[in-house]
Short mmCIF file of C-alpha atoms and ligand atoms in Angstrom, two decimals:
data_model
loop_
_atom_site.label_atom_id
_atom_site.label_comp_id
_atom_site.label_asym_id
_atom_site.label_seq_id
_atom_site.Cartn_x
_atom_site.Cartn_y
_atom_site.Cartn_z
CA UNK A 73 0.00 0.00 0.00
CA UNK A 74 1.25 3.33 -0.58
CA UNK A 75 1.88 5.97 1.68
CA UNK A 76 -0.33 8.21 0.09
CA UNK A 77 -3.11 5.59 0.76
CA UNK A 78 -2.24 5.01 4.23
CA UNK A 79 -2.10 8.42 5.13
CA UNK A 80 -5.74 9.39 3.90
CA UNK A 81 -7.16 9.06 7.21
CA UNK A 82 -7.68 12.45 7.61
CA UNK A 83 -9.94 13.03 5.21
CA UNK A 84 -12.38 16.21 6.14
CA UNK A 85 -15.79 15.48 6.98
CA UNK A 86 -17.58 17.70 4.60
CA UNK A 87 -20.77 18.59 7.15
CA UNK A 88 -18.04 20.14 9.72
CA UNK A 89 -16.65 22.66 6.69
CA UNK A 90 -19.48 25.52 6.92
CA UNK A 91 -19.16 25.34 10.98
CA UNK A 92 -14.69 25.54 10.55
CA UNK A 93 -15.32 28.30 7.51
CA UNK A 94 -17.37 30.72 10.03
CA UNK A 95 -15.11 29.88 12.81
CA UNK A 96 -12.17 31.23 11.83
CA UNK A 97 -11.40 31.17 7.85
CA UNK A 98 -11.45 34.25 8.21
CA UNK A 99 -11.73 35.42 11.43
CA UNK A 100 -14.00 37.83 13.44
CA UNK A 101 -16.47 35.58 14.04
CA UNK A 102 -16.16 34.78 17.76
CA UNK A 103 -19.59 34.03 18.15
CA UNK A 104 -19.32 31.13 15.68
CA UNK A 105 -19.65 27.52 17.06
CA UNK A 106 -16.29 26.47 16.41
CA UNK A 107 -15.51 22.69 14.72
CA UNK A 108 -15.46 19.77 16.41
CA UNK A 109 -12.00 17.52 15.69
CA UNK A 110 -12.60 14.98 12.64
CA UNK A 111 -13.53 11.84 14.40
CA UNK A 112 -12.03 8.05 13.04
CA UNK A 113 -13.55 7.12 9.75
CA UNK A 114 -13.12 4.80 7.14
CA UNK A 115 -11.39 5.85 3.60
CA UNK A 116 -11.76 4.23 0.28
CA UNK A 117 -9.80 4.10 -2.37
CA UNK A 118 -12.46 3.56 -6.05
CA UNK A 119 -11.59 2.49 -9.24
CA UNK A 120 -12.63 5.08 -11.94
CA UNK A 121 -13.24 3.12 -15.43
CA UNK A 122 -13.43 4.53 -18.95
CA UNK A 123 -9.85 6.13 -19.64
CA UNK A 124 -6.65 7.38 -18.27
CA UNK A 125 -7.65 10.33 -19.88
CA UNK A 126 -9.78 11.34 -17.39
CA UNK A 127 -7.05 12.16 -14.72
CA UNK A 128 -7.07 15.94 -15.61
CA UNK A 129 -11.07 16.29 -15.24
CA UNK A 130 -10.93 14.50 -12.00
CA UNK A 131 -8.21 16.47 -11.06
CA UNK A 132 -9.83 19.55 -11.73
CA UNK A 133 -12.88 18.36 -10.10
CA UNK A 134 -11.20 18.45 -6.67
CA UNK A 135 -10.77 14.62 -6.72
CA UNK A 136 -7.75 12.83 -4.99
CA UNK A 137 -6.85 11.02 -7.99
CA UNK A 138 -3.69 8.09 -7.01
CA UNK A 139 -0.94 7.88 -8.83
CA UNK A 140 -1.40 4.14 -9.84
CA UNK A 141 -3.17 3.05 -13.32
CA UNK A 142 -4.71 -0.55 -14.35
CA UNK A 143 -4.88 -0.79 -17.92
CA UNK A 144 -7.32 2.22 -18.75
CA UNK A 145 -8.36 2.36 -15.25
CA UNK A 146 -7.59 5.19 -12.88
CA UNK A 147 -7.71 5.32 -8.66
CA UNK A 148 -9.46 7.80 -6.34
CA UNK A 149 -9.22 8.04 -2.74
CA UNK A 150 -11.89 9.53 -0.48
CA UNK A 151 -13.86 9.27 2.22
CA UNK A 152 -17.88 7.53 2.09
CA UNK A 153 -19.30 10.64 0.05
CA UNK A 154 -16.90 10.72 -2.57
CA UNK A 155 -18.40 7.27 -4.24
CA UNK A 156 -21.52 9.58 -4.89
CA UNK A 157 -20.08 12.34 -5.93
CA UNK A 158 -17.69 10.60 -8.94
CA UNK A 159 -20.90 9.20 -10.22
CA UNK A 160 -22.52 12.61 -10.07
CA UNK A 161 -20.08 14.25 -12.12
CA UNK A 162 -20.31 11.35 -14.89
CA UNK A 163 -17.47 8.91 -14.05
CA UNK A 164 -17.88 5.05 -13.52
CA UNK A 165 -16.97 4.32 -10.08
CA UNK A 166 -16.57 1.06 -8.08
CA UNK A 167 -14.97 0.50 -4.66
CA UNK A 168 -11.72 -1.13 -4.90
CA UNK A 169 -10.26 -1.01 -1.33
CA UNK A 170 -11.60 0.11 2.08
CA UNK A 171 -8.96 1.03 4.51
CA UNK A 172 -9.65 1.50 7.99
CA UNK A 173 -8.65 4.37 10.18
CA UNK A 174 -5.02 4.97 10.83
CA UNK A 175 -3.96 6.62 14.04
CA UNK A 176 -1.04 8.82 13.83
CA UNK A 177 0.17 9.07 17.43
CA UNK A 178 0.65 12.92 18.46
CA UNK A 179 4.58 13.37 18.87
CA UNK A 180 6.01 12.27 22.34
CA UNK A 181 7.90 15.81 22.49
CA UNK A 182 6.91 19.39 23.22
CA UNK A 183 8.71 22.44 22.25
CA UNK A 184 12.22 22.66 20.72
CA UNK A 185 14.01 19.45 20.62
CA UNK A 186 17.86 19.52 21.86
CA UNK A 187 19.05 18.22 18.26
CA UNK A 188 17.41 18.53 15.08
CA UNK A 189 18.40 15.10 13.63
CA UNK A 190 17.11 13.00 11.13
CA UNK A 191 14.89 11.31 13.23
CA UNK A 192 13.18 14.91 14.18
CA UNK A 193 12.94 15.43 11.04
CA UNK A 194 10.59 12.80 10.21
CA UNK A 195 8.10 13.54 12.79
CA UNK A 196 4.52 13.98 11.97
CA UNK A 197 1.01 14.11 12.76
CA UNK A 198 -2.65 14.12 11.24
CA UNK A 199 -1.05 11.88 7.73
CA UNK A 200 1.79 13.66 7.06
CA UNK A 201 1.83 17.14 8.30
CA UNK A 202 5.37 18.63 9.88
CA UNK A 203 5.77 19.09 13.54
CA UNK A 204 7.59 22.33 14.20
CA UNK A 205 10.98 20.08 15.19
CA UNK A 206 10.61 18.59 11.66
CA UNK A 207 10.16 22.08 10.11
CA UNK A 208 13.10 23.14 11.53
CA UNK A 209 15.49 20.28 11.13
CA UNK A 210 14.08 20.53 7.70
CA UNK A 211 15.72 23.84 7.73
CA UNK A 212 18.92 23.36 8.84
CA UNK A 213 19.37 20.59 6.63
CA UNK A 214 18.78 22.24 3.70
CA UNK A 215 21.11 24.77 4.25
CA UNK A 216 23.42 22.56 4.86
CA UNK A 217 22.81 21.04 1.39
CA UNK A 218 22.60 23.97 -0.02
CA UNK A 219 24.70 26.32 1.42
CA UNK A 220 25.96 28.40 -1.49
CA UNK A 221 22.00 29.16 -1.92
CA UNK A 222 20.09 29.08 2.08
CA UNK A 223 20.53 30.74 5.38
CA UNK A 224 18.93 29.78 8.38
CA UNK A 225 18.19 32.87 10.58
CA UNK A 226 16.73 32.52 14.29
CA UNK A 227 14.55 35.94 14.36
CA UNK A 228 13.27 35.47 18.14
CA UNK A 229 11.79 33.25 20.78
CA UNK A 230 8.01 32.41 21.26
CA UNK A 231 6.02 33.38 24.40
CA UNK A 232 6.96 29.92 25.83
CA UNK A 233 10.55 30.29 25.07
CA UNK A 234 10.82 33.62 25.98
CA UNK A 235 9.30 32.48 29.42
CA UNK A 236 11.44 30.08 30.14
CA UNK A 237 8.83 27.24 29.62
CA UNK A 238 9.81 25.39 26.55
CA UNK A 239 8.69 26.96 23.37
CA UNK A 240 10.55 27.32 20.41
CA UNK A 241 12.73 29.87 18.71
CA UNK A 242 11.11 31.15 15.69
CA UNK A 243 12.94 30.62 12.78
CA UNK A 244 12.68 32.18 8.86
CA UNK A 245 15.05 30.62 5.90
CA UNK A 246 16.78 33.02 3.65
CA UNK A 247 17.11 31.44 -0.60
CA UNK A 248 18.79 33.13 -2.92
CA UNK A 249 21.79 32.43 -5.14
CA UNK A 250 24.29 33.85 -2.51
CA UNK A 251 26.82 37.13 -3.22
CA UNK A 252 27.91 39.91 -1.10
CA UNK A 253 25.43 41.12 0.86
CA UNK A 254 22.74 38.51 -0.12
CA UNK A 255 20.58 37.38 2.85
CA UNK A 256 21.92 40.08 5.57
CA UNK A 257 19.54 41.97 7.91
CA UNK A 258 20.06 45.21 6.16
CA UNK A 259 17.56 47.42 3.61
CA UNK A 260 20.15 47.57 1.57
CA UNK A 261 20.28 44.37 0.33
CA UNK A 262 20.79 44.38 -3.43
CA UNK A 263 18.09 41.85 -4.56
CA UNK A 264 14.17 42.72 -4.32
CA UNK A 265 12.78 40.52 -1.32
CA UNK A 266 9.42 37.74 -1.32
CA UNK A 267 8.76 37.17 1.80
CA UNK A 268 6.44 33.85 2.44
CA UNK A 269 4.89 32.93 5.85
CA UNK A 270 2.86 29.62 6.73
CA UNK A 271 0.97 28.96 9.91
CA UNK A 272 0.41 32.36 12.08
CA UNK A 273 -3.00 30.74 12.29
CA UNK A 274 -1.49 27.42 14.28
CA UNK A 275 -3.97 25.45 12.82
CA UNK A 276 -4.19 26.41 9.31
CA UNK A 277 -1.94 23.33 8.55
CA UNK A 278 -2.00 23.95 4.95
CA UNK A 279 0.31 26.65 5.35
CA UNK A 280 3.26 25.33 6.55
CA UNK A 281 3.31 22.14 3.95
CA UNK A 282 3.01 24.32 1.04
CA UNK A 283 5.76 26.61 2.47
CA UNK A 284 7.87 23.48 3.02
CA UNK A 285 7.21 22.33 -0.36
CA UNK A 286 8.24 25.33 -1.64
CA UNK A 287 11.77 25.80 -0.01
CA UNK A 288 12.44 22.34 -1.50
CA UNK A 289 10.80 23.59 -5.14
CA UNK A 290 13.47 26.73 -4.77
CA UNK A 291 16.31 24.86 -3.25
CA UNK A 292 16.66 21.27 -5.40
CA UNK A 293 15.41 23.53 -8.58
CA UNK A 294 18.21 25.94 -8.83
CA UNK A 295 20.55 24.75 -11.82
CA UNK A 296 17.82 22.25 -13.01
CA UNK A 297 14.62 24.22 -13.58
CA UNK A 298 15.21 27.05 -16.07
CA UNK A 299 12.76 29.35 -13.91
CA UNK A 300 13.77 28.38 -10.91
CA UNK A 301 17.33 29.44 -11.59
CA UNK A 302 16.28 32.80 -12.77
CA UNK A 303 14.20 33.79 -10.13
CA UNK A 304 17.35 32.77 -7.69
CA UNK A 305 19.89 35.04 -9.43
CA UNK A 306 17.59 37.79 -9.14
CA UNK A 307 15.84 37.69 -5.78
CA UNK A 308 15.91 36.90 -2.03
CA UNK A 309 13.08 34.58 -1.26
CA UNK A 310 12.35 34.96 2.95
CA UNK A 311 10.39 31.25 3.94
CA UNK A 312 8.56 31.10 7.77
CA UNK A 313 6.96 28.06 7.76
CA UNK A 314 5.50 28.48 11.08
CA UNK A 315 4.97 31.61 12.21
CA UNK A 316 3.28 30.65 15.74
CA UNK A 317 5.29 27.55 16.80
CA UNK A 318 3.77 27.42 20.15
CA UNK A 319 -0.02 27.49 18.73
CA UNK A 320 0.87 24.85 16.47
CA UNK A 321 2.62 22.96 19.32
CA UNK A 322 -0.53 22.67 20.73
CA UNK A 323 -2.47 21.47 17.07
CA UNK A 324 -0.09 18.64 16.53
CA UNK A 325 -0.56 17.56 20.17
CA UNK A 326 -3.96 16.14 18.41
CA UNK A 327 -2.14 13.68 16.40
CA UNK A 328 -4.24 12.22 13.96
CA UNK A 329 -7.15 15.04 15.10
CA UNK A 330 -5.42 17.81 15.19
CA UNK A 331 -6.38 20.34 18.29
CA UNK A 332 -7.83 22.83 16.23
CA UNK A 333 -5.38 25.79 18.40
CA UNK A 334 -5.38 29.17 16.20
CA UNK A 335 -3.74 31.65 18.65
CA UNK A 336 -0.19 31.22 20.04
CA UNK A 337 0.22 29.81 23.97
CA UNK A 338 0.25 33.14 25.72
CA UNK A 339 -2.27 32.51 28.96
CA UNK A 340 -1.87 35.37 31.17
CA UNK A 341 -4.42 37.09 29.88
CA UNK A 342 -7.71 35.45 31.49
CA UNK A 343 -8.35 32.08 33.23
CA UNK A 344 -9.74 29.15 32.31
CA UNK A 345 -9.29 28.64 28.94
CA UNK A 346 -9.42 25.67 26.89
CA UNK A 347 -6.31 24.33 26.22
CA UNK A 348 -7.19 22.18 23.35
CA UNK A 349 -8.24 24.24 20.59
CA UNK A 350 -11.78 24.19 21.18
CA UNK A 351 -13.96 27.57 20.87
CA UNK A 352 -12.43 28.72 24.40
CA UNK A 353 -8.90 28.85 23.38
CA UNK A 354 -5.97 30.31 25.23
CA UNK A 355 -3.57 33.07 23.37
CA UNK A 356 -3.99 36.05 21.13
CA UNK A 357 -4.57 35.80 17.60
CA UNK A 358 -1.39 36.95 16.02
CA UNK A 359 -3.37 38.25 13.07
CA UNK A 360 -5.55 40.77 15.28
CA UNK A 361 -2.47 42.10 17.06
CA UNK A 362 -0.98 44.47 15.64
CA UNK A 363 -1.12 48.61 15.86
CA UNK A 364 -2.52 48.60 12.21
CA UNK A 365 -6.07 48.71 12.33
CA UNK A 366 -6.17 47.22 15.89
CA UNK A 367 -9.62 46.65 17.42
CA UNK A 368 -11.62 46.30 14.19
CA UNK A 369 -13.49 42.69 14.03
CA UNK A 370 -11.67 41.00 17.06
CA UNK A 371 -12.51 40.41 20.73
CA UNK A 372 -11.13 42.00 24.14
CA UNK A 373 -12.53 38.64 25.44
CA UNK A 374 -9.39 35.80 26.36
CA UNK A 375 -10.75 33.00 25.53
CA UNK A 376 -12.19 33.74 21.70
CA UNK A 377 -10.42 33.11 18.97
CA UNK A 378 -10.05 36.26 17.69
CA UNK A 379 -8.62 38.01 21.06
CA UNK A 380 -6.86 40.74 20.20
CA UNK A 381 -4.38 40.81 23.11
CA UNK A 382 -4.16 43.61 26.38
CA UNK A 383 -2.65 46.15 23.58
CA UNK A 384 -1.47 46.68 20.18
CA UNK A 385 1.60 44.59 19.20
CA UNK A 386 1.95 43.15 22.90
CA UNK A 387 2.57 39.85 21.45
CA UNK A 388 6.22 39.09 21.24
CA UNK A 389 5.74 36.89 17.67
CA UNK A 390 4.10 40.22 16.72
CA UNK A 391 6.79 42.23 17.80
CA UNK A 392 9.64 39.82 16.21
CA UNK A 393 7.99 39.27 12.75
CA UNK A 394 7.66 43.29 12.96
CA UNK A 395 11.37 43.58 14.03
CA UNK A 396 12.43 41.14 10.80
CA UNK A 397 10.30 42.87 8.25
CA UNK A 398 11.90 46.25 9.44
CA UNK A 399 15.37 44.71 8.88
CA UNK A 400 14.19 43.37 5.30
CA UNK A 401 12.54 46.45 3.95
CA UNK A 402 12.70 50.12 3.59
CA UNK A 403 10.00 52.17 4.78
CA UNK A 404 8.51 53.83 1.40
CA UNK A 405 5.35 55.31 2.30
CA UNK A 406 4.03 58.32 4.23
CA UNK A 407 1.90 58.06 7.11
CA UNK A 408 -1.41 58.29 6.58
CA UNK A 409 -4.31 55.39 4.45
CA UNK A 410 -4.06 57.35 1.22
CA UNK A 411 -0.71 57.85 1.14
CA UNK A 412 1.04 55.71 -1.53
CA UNK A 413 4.78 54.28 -1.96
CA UNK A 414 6.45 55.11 -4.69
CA UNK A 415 6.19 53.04 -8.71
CA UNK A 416 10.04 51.63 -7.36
CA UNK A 417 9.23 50.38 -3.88
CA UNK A 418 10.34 46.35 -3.76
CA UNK A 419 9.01 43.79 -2.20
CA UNK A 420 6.40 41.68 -1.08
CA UNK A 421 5.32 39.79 1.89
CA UNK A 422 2.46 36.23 1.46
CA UNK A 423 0.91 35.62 4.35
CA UNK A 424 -0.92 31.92 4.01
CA UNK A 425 -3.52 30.93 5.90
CA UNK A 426 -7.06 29.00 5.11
CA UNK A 427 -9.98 28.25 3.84
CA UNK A 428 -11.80 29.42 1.36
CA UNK A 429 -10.00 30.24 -1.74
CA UNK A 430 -9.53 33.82 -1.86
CA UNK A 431 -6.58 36.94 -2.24
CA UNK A 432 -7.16 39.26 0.07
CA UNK A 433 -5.15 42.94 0.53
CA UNK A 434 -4.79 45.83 2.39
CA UNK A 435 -6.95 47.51 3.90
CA UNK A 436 -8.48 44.94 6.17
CA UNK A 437 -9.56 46.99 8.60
CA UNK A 438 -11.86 49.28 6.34
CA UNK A 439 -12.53 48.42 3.13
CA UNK A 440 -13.93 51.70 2.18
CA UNK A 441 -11.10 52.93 2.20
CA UNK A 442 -8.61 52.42 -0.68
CA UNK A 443 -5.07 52.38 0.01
CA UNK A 444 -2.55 54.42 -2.19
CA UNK A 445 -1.42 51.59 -4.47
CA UNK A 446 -5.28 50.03 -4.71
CA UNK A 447 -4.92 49.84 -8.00
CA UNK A 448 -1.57 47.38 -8.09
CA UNK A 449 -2.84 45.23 -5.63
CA UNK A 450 -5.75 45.09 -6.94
CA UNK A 451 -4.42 43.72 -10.29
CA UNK A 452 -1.81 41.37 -8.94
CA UNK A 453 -4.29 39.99 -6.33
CA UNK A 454 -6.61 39.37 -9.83
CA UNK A 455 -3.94 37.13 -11.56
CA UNK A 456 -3.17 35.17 -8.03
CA UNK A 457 -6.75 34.27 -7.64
CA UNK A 458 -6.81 33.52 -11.55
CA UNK A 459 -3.57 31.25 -11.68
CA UNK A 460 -5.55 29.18 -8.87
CA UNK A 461 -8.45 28.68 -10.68
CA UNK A 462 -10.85 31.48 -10.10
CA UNK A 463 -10.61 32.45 -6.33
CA UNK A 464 -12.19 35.47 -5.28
CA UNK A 465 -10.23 38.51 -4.43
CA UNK A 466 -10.53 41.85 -2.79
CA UNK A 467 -10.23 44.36 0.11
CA UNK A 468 -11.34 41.62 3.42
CA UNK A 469 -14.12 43.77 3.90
CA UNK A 470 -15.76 43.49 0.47
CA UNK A 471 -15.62 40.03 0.15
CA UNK A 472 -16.47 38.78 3.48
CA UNK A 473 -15.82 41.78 6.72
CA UNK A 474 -13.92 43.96 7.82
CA UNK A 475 -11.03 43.19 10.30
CA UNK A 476 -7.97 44.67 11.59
CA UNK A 477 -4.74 44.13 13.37
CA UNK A 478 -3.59 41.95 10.80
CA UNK A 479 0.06 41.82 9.70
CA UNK A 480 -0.81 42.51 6.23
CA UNK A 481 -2.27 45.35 6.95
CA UNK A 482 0.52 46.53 9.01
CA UNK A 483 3.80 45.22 6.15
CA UNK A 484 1.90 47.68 3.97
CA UNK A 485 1.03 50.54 6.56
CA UNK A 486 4.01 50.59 8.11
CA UNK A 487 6.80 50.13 5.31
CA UNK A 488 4.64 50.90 1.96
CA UNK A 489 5.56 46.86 1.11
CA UNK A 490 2.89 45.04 -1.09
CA UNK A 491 1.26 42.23 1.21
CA UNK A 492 -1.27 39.64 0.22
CA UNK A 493 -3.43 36.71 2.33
CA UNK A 494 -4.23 33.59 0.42
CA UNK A 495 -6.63 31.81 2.01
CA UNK A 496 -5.52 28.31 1.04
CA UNK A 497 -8.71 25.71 0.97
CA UNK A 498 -11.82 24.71 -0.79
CA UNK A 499 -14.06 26.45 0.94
CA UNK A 500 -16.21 22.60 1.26
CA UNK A 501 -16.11 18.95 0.15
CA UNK A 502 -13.43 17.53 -1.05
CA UNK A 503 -10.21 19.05 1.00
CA UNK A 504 -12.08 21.42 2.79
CA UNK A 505 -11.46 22.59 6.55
CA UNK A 506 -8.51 23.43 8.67
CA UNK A 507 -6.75 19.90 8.75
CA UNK A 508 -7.46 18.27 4.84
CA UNK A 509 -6.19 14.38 4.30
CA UNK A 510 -2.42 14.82 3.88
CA UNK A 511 -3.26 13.60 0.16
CA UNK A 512 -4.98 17.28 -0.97
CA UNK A 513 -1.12 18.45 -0.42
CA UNK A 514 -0.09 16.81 -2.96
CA UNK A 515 -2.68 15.99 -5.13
CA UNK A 516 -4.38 19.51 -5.18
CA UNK A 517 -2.83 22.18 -2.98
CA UNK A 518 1.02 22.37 -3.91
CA UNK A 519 0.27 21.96 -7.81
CA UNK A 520 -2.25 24.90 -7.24
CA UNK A 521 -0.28 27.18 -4.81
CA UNK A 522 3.39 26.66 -6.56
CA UNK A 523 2.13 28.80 -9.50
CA UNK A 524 0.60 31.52 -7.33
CA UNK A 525 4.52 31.73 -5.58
CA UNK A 526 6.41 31.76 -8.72
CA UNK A 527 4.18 35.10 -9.99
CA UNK A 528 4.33 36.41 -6.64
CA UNK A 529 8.07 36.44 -7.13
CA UNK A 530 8.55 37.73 -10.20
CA UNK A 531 6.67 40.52 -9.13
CA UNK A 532 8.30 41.50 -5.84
CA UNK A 533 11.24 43.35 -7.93
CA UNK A 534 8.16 46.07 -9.36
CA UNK A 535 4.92 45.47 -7.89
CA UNK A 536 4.00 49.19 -8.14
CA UNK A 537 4.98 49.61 -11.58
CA UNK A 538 3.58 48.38 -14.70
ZN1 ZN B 682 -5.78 32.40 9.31
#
């Protein structure tokens, strides 16, 4: 059996989707009922007859479609539901296996292991999915494979770490084709700067396996892949895969039902609660903390998952990614909403999270108000959402509310940088929710989001101009 067959036990349970989607897709919604953890459940794998040549329309359909082939006929994988739904769209479909439920054990450690070996960097939980050890051993050992291209840099501690309490350091990869200069903490770095970030949102696991995907994309492409090599000569690609290590320390504690944990670990702001991702969460959401916007569509309440924290930026992952993007970029644009940065500003800063299939840009916190450079955003955030397929795109607020504090809004407030949200995820059925079957990575989400990257790139030398 392969792995990709034993590791669909995750597979979303469509009917929790709507519930996750309000809860926190994107966020605000405090009052929402938030998800219950995907319970044990059987997957199947069906045989599709009538043609190899239907891998592309199941593919594009949203189906998991394996890699193996039987004479003309082709493999899907999916939970009870998906039988109905290949016959739906017009394929002939049979079950050919039924695998039971596989329980991935939660990892044995918590916070920062003493040694990122090998065997860190194979942990995982929920099918597949990184822990934050196996992130960052991931790290390290690409730049030591690559070290005329990576550079690991440690950019602060979490609240845990920084308490003394375990925790983790939080860590960002630098990829470029390395000269003088390349990779330093300066503004003056020659090369225009992409900056990628996976996971604020702890358990938007998504995130983090695209952005580990994509360090490998850069780092085994360059000399190889003709694009790949370009885009390395010309520009300095920033990677955090996990941008709340703590929260997500928390998610993978789950193990094959992930704690659903969107806020980092910081508990000293109210009592009592939960401490397993439900809908009374410990922490701060990250992405309602900072000075841009702050108080719009969040909660002064501790336990909701949109708590903005005691006061702007008080979060110290807030203040460190803040601190980093400061060393990274030059601050272009006047104070002010209207004001904009010039046609030659650089740069751009991705923040992933999920569900639902959209580009979203600044301003979050109003969205009748147009920033400055609405029009460039505007038209880059069109061709993201196009090169995935269609997503929607827009200001937060006209596509779904209005909410501030969010880091986007402050890269672009406070340093005139263009800054984008993709929210990652079918917004239901197949590959839906917070924690898809490991499977969707592959089969549907890296494909999907590796485009997306690749434009945002080539853009990050000019996005104001042209
Ligand atoms: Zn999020």
């Amino acid at each position: 059996m392969s792995l990709t067959r034993r590791s669909a036990l995750a597979m979303t349970v469509a009917a929790g989707a709507a519930a996750a989607m309000l809860a926190g897709a994107f966020p605000g919604a405090s009052a929402a009922p938030s998800p219950t953890p995907q319970q044990p459940s059987a997957s199947y794998v069906y045989r599709v007859t009538g043609g190899v040549d239907r891998a592309e329309a199941l593919l594009r359909e949203g189906f998991d479609v394996l890699e193996e082939r039987q004479g003309g006929d082709l493999f899907v994988m999916g939970s009870a539901d998906v039988g109905t739904r290949l016959r739906a769209a017009g394929h002939r479909a049979s079950v050919d296996q039924v695998l039971p439920p596989v329980n991935w054990a939660p990892p044995a450690r918590s916070g920062q292991a003493a040694s990122l070996d090998a065997a860190v960097a194979e942990e995982t939980y929920a099918g597949g999915y990184r822990t934050v050890n196996a992130q960052y051993a991931h790290l390290d050992q690409v730049a030591r494979d690559h070290a005329a291209l990576a550079t690991v840099v440690d950019y602060g501690d979490s609240w845990r770490k920084s308490r003394g309490s375990g925790g983790y350091d939080l860590k960002a990869i630098c990829i470029t084709k390395k000269n003088a200069g390349d990779c330093a903490l300066s503004t003056a770095a020659p090369k225009p700067r992409l900056f990628v970030m996976g996971q604020l949102h702890a358990r938007e696991i998504t995130t983090g396996d695209v952005a580990y995907r994509w360090i490998d994309h850069l780092t085994d492409g360059y000399g190889t892949d003709t694009q790949v090599t370009t885009l390395l000569n010309t520009t300095e690609v920033w990677v955090v895969p996990i941008a709340n290590p703590d929260g997500v320390d928390i998610v993978q504690r789950g193990g094959s039902y992930p704690y659903l944990q969107r806020k980092n670990a910081n508990n000293t702001n109210g009592t009592g609660c939960g401490t397993t991702g439900g809908s009374s969460q410990v922490g701060i959401d990250l992405n309602r903390n900072t000075s841009s916007g702050y108080g719009v569509g969040s909660s002064t309440s501790p336990c909701s998952e949109t708590y903005r924290g005691p006061s702007a930026n008080s979060e110290v992952e807030t203040k460190a990614l803040q601190s980093l993007w400061r060393s990274l970029y030059r601050d272009r644009r006047a104070t002010g909403t209207t004001a904009a940065a010039p046609a030659d500003t650089t740069g751009m800063v991705i923040s992933m999270h999920s569900y639902s299939n959209m580009v979203l840009f600044p301003w979050g916190f109003n969205s009748s108000v147009k920033s400055g450079n609405d029009a460039s955003l505007r038209a880059i955030a069109k061709q993201m959402a196009s090169l995935a397929g269609g997503w929607r795109y827009g200001q937060p607020g006209e596509i779904l509310y209005n909410a501030g504090g969010a880091t986007d809004d402050w890269v672009y407030d406070d340093l005139g940088v263009s800054s984008f949200v993709w929210e990652i995820g079918n917004p239901s059925g197949t590959c839906s929710g917070f924690t898809p079957a490991y499977s969707c990575q592959t089969s549907l989400y890296w494909p999907k989001v590796k485009g997306m990257l690749l434009y945002a790139a080539s853009k990050a030398a000019k996005p104001y101009s042209g």
